[in-house]
mmCIF file of C-alpha atoms in Angstrom:
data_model
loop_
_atom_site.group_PDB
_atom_site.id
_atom_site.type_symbol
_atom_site.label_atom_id
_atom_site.label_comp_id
_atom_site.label_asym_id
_atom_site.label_seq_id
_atom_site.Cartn_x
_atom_site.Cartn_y
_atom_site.Cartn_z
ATOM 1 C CA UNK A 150 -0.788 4.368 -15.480
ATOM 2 C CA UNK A 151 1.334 4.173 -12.572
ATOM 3 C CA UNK A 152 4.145 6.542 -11.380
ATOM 4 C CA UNK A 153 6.951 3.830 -11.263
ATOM 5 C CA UNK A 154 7.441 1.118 -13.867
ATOM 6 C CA UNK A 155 7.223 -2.284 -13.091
ATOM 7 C CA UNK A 156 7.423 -5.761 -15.989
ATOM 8 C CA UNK A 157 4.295 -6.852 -15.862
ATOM 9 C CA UNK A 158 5.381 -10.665 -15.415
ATOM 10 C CA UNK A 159 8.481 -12.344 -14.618
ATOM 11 C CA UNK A 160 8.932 -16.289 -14.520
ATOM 12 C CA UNK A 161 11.655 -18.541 -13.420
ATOM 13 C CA UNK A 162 11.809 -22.231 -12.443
ATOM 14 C CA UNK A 163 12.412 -23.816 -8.996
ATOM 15 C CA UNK A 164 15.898 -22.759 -7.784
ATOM 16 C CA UNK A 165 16.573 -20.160 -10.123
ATOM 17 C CA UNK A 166 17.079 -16.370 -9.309
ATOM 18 C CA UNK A 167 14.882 -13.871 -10.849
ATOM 19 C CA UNK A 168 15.127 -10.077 -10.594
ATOM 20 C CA UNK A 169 12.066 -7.545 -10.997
ATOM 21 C CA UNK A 170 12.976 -3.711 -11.607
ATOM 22 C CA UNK A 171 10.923 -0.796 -10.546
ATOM 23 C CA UNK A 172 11.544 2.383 -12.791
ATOM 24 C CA UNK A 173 10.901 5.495 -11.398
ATOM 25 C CA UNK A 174 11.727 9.455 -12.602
ATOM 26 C CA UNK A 175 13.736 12.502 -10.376
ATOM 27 C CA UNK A 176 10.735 13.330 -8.560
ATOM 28 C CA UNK A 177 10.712 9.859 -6.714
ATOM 29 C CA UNK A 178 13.124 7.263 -6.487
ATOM 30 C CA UNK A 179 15.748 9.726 -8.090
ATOM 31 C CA UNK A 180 14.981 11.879 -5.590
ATOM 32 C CA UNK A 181 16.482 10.233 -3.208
ATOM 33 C CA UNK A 182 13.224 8.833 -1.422
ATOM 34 C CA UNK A 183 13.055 5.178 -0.306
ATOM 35 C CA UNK A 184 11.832 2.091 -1.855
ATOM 36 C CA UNK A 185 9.921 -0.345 -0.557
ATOM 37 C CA UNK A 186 8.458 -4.166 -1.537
ATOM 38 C CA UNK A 187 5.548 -5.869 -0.845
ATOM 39 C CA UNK A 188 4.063 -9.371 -1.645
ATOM 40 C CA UNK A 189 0.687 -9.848 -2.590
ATOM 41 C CA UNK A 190 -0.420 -13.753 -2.452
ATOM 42 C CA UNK A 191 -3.388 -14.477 -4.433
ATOM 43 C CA UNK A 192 -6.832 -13.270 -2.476
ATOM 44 C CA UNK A 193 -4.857 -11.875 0.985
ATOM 45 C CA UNK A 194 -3.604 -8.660 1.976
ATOM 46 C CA UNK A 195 0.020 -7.091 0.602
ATOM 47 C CA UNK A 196 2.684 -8.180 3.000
ATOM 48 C CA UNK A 197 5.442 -5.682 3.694
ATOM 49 C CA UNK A 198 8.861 -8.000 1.910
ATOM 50 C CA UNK A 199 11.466 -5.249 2.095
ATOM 51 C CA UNK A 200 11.745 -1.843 3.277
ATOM 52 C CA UNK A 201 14.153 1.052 2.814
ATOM 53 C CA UNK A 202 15.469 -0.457 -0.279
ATOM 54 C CA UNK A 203 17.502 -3.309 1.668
ATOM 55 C CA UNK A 204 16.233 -4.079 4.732
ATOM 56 C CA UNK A 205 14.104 -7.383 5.649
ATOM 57 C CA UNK A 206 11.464 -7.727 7.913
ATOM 58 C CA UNK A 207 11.852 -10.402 10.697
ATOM 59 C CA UNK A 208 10.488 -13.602 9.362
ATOM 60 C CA UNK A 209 11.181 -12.526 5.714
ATOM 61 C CA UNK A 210 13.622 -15.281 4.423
ATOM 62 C CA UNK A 211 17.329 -14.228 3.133
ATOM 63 C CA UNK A 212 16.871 -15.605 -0.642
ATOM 64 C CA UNK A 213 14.540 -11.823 -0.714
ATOM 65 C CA UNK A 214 16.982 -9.008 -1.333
ATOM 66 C CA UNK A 215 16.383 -5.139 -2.890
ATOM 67 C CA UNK A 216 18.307 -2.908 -4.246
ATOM 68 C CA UNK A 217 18.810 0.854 -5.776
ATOM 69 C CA UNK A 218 20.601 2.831 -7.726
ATOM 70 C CA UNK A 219 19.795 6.092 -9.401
ATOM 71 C CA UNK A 220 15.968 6.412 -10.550
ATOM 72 C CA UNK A 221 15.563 2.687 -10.339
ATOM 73 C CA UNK A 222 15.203 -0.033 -7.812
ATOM 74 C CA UNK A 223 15.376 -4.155 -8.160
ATOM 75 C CA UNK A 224 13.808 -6.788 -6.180
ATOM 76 C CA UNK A 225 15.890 -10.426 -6.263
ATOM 77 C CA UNK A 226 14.457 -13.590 -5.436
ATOM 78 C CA UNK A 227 17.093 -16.125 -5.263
ATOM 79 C CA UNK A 228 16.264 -20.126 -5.178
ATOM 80 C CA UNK A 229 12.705 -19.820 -6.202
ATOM 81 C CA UNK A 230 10.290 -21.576 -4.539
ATOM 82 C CA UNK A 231 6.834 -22.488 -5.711
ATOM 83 C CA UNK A 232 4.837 -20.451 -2.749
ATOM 84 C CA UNK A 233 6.945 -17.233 -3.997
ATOM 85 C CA UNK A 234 4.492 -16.840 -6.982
ATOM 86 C CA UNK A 235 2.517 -13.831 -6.525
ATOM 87 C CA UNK A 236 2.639 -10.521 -7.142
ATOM 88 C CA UNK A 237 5.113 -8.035 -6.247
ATOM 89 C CA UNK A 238 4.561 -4.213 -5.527
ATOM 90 C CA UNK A 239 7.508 -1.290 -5.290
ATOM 91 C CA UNK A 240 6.405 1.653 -3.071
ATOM 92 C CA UNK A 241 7.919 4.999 -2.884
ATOM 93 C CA UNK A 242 7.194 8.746 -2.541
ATOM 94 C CA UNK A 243 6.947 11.561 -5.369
ATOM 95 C CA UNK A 244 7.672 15.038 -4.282
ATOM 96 C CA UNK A 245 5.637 16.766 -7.545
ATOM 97 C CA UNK A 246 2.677 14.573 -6.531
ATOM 98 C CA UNK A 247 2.512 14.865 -2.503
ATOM 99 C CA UNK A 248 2.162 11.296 -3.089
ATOM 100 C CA UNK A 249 2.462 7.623 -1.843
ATOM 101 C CA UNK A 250 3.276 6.058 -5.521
ATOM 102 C CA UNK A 251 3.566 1.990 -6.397
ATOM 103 C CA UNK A 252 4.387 0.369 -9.120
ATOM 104 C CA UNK A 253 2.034 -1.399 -11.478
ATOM 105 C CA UNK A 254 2.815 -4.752 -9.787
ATOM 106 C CA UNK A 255 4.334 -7.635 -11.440
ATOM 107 C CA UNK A 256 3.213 -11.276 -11.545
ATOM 108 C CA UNK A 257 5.693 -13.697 -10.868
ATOM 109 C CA UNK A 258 5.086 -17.281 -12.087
ATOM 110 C CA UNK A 259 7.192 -20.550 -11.221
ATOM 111 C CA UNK A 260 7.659 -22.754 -13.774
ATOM 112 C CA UNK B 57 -0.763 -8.694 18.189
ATOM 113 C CA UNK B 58 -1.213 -6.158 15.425
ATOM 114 C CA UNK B 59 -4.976 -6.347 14.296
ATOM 115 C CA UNK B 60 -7.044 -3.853 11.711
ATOM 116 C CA UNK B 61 -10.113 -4.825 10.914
ATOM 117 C CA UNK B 62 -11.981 -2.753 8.131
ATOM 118 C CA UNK B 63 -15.649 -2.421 8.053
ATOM 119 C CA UNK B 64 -18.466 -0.579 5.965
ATOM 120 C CA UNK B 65 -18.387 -1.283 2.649
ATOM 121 C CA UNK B 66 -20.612 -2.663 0.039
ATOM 122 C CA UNK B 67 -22.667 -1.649 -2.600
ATOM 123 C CA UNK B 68 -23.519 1.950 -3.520
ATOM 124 C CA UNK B 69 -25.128 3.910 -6.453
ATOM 125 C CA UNK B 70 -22.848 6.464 -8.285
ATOM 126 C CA UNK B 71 -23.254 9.943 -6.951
ATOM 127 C CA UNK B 72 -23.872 8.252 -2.734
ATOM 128 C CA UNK B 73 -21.292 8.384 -0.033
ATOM 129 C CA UNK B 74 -19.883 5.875 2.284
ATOM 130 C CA UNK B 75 -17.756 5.647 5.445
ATOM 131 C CA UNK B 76 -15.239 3.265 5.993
ATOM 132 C CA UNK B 77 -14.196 2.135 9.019
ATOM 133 C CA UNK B 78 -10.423 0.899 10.456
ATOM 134 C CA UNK B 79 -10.529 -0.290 14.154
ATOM 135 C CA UNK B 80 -7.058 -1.095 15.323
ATOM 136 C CA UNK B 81 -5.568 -3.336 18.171
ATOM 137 C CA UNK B 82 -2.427 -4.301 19.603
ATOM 138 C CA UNK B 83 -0.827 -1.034 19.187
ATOM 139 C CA UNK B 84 -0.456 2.059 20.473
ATOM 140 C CA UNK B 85 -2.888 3.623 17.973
ATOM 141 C CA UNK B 86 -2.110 7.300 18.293
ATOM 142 C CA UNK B 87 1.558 7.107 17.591
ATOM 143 C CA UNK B 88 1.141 5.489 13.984
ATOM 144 C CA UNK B 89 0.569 7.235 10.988
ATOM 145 C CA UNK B 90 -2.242 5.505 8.594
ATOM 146 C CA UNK B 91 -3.134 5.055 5.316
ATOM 147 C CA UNK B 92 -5.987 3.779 2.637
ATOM 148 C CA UNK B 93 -4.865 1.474 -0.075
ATOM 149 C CA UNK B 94 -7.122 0.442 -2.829
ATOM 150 C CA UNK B 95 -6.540 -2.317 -5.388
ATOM 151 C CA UNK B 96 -9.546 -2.676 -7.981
ATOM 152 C CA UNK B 97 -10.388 -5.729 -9.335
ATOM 153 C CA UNK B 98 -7.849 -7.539 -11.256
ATOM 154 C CA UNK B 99 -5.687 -4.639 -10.967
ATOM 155 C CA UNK B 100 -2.457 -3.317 -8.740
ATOM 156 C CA UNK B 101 -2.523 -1.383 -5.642
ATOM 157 C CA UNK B 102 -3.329 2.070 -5.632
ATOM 158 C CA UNK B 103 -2.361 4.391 -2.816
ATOM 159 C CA UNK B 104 -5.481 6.848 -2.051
ATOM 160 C CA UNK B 105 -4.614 8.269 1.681
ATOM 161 C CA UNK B 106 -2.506 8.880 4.498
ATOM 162 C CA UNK B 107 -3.321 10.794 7.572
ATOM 163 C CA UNK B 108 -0.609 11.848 10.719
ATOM 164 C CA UNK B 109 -0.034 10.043 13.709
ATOM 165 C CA UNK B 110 -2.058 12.882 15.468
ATOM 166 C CA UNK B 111 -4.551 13.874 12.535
ATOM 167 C CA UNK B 112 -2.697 16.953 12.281
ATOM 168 C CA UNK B 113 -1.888 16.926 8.140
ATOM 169 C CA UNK B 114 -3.388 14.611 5.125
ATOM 170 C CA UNK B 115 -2.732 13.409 1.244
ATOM 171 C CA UNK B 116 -4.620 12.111 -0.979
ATOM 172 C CA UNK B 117 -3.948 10.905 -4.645
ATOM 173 C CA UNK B 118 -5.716 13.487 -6.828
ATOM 174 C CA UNK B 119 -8.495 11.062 -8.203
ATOM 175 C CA UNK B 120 -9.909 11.557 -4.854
ATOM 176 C CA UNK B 121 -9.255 14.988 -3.566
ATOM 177 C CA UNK B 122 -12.648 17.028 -2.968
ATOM 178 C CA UNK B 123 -14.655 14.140 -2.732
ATOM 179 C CA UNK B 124 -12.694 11.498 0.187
ATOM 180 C CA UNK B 125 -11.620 12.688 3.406
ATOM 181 C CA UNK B 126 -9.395 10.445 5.597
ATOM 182 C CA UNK B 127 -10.270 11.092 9.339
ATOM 183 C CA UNK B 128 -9.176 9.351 12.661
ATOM 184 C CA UNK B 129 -10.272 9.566 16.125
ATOM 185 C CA UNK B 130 -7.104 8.170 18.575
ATOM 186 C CA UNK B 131 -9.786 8.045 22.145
ATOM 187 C CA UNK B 132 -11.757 4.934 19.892
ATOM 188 C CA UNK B 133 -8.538 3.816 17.671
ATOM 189 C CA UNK B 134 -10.443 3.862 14.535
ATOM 190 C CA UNK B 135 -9.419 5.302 11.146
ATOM 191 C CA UNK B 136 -11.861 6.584 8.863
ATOM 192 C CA UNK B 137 -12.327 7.091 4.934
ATOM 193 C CA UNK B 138 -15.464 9.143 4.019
ATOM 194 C CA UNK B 139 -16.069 9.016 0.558
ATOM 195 C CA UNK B 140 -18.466 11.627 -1.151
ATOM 196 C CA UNK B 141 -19.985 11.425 -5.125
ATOM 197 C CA UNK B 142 -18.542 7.665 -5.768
ATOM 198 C CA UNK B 143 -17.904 6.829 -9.079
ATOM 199 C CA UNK B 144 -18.350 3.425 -10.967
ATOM 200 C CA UNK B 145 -13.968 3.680 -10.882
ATOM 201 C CA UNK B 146 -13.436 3.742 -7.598
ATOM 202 C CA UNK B 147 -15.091 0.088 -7.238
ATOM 203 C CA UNK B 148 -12.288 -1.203 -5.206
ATOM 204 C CA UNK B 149 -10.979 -3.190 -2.132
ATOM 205 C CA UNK B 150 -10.118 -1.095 0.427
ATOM 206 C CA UNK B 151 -6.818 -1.801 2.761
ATOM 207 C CA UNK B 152 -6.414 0.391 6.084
ATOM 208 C CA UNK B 153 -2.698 -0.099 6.901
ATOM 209 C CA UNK B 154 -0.361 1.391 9.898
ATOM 210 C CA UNK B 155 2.662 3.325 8.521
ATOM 211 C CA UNK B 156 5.944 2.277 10.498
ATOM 212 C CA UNK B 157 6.571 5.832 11.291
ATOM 213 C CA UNK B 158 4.309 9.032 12.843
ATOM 214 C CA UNK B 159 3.937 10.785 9.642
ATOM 215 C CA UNK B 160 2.967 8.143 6.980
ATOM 216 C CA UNK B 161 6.289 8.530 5.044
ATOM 217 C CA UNK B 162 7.284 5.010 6.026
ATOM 218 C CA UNK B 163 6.353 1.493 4.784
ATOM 219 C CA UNK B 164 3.393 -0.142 6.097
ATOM 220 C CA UNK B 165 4.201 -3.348 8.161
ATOM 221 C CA UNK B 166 0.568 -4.346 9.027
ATOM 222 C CA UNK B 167 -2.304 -4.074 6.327
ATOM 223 C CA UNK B 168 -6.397 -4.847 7.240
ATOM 224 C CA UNK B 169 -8.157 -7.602 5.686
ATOM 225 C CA UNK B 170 -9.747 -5.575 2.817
ATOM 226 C CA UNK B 171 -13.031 -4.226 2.397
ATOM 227 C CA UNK B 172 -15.059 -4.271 -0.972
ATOM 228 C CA UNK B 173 -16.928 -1.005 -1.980
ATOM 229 C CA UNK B 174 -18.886 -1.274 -5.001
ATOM 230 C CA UNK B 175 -20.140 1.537 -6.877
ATOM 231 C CA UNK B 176 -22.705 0.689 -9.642
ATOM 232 C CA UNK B 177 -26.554 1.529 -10.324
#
């Protein structure tokens, strides 16, 4: 079971926006410690998508945006496009644990 | 450009050990904190390591403490996972990525291609 909470799917057709939340507790996210969001495309490596809870990578298109607030985090994905399905990763740090924690993932599928 | 490029996995009976291997290029290896990601199959990442820009302090999730030790060596700009008395669960792939900070408190901005360890009889 992971440390932070993820859905485990999410859908949306093209053009729509869809958000996915990452739930975490006081020893991480409520903690004050950064969240981060990666994008895992079928059969590659995870792909850093934002970092710091709102910033973008160069090369990372606009319609990606993060957010936080208390012991919770959201990723947005506005305009949906049909190469954004994949699955999506928070990251942060727990202070009880020492520890690097993600989320469980969630699988986002365009309609 | 930014290049890590795991090597030494495969199969490996419960109980055996294994090295893996991270060599980096394209950056200035020894000012980059690193870590060990694993993802088993079908299933979400898992973070398993991190080790200082200068090998000077380590985590590790607590499935693997005692038994995997994360190691680097800056003159050859290679990370290293040794990991002792496998078990059939931690039948993984295994990422190497580069922190974006010294300490491996930041986000990592370049992962390795992935590396499959199998543990089974």
């Amino acid at each position: 079971q992971s440390v932070l909470t993820q859905p485990p799917s999410v859908s949306g057709a093209p053009g729509q926006r869809v958000t996915i939340s990452c739930t975490g507790t006081s020893s991480d996210i409520g903690a004050g410690y950064d969240v981060h969001w990666y994008q895992q495309l079928p059969g590659t490596a995870p792909k850093l998508l934002i970092y710091t809870n709102t910033n973008r990578p160069s090369g990372v298109p606009d319609r990606f945006s993060g957010s936080k607030s208390g012991t919770s985090a959201s990723l947005a994905i506005t305009g949906l496009q049909a190469e954004d399905e994949a699955d999506y990763y928070c990251q942060s740090y727990d202070s009880s644990l020492s520890a690097v924690v993600f989320g469980g993932g969630t699988k986002l599928t365009v309609l | 450009q930014v290049q890590l490029v795991e090597s030494g996995g495969g199969v490996v009976q419960p109980g055996r050990s294994l090295r893996l291997s991270c060599a980096a290029s394209g950056f200035t290896f020894s000012s980059y904190g690193m870590h060990w990601v694993r993802q088993a199959p079908g299933k979400g990442l898992e973070w398993v390591a991190r080790i200082w820009y200068d090998g000077s302090n380590e985590n590790y999730v607590d499935s693997v403490k005692g038994r995997f030790t994360i190691s680097r060596d800056n003159s050859k700009n290679t990370l290293y996972l040794q990991m002792n008395s496998l078990r059939a669960e931690d039948t993984a792939v295994y990422y190497c990525a580069r922190d974006q900070g010294r300490s491996g408190y930041y986000p990592s901005n370049y992962w390795g291609q992935g590396n499959l360890v199998t543990v089974s009889s």
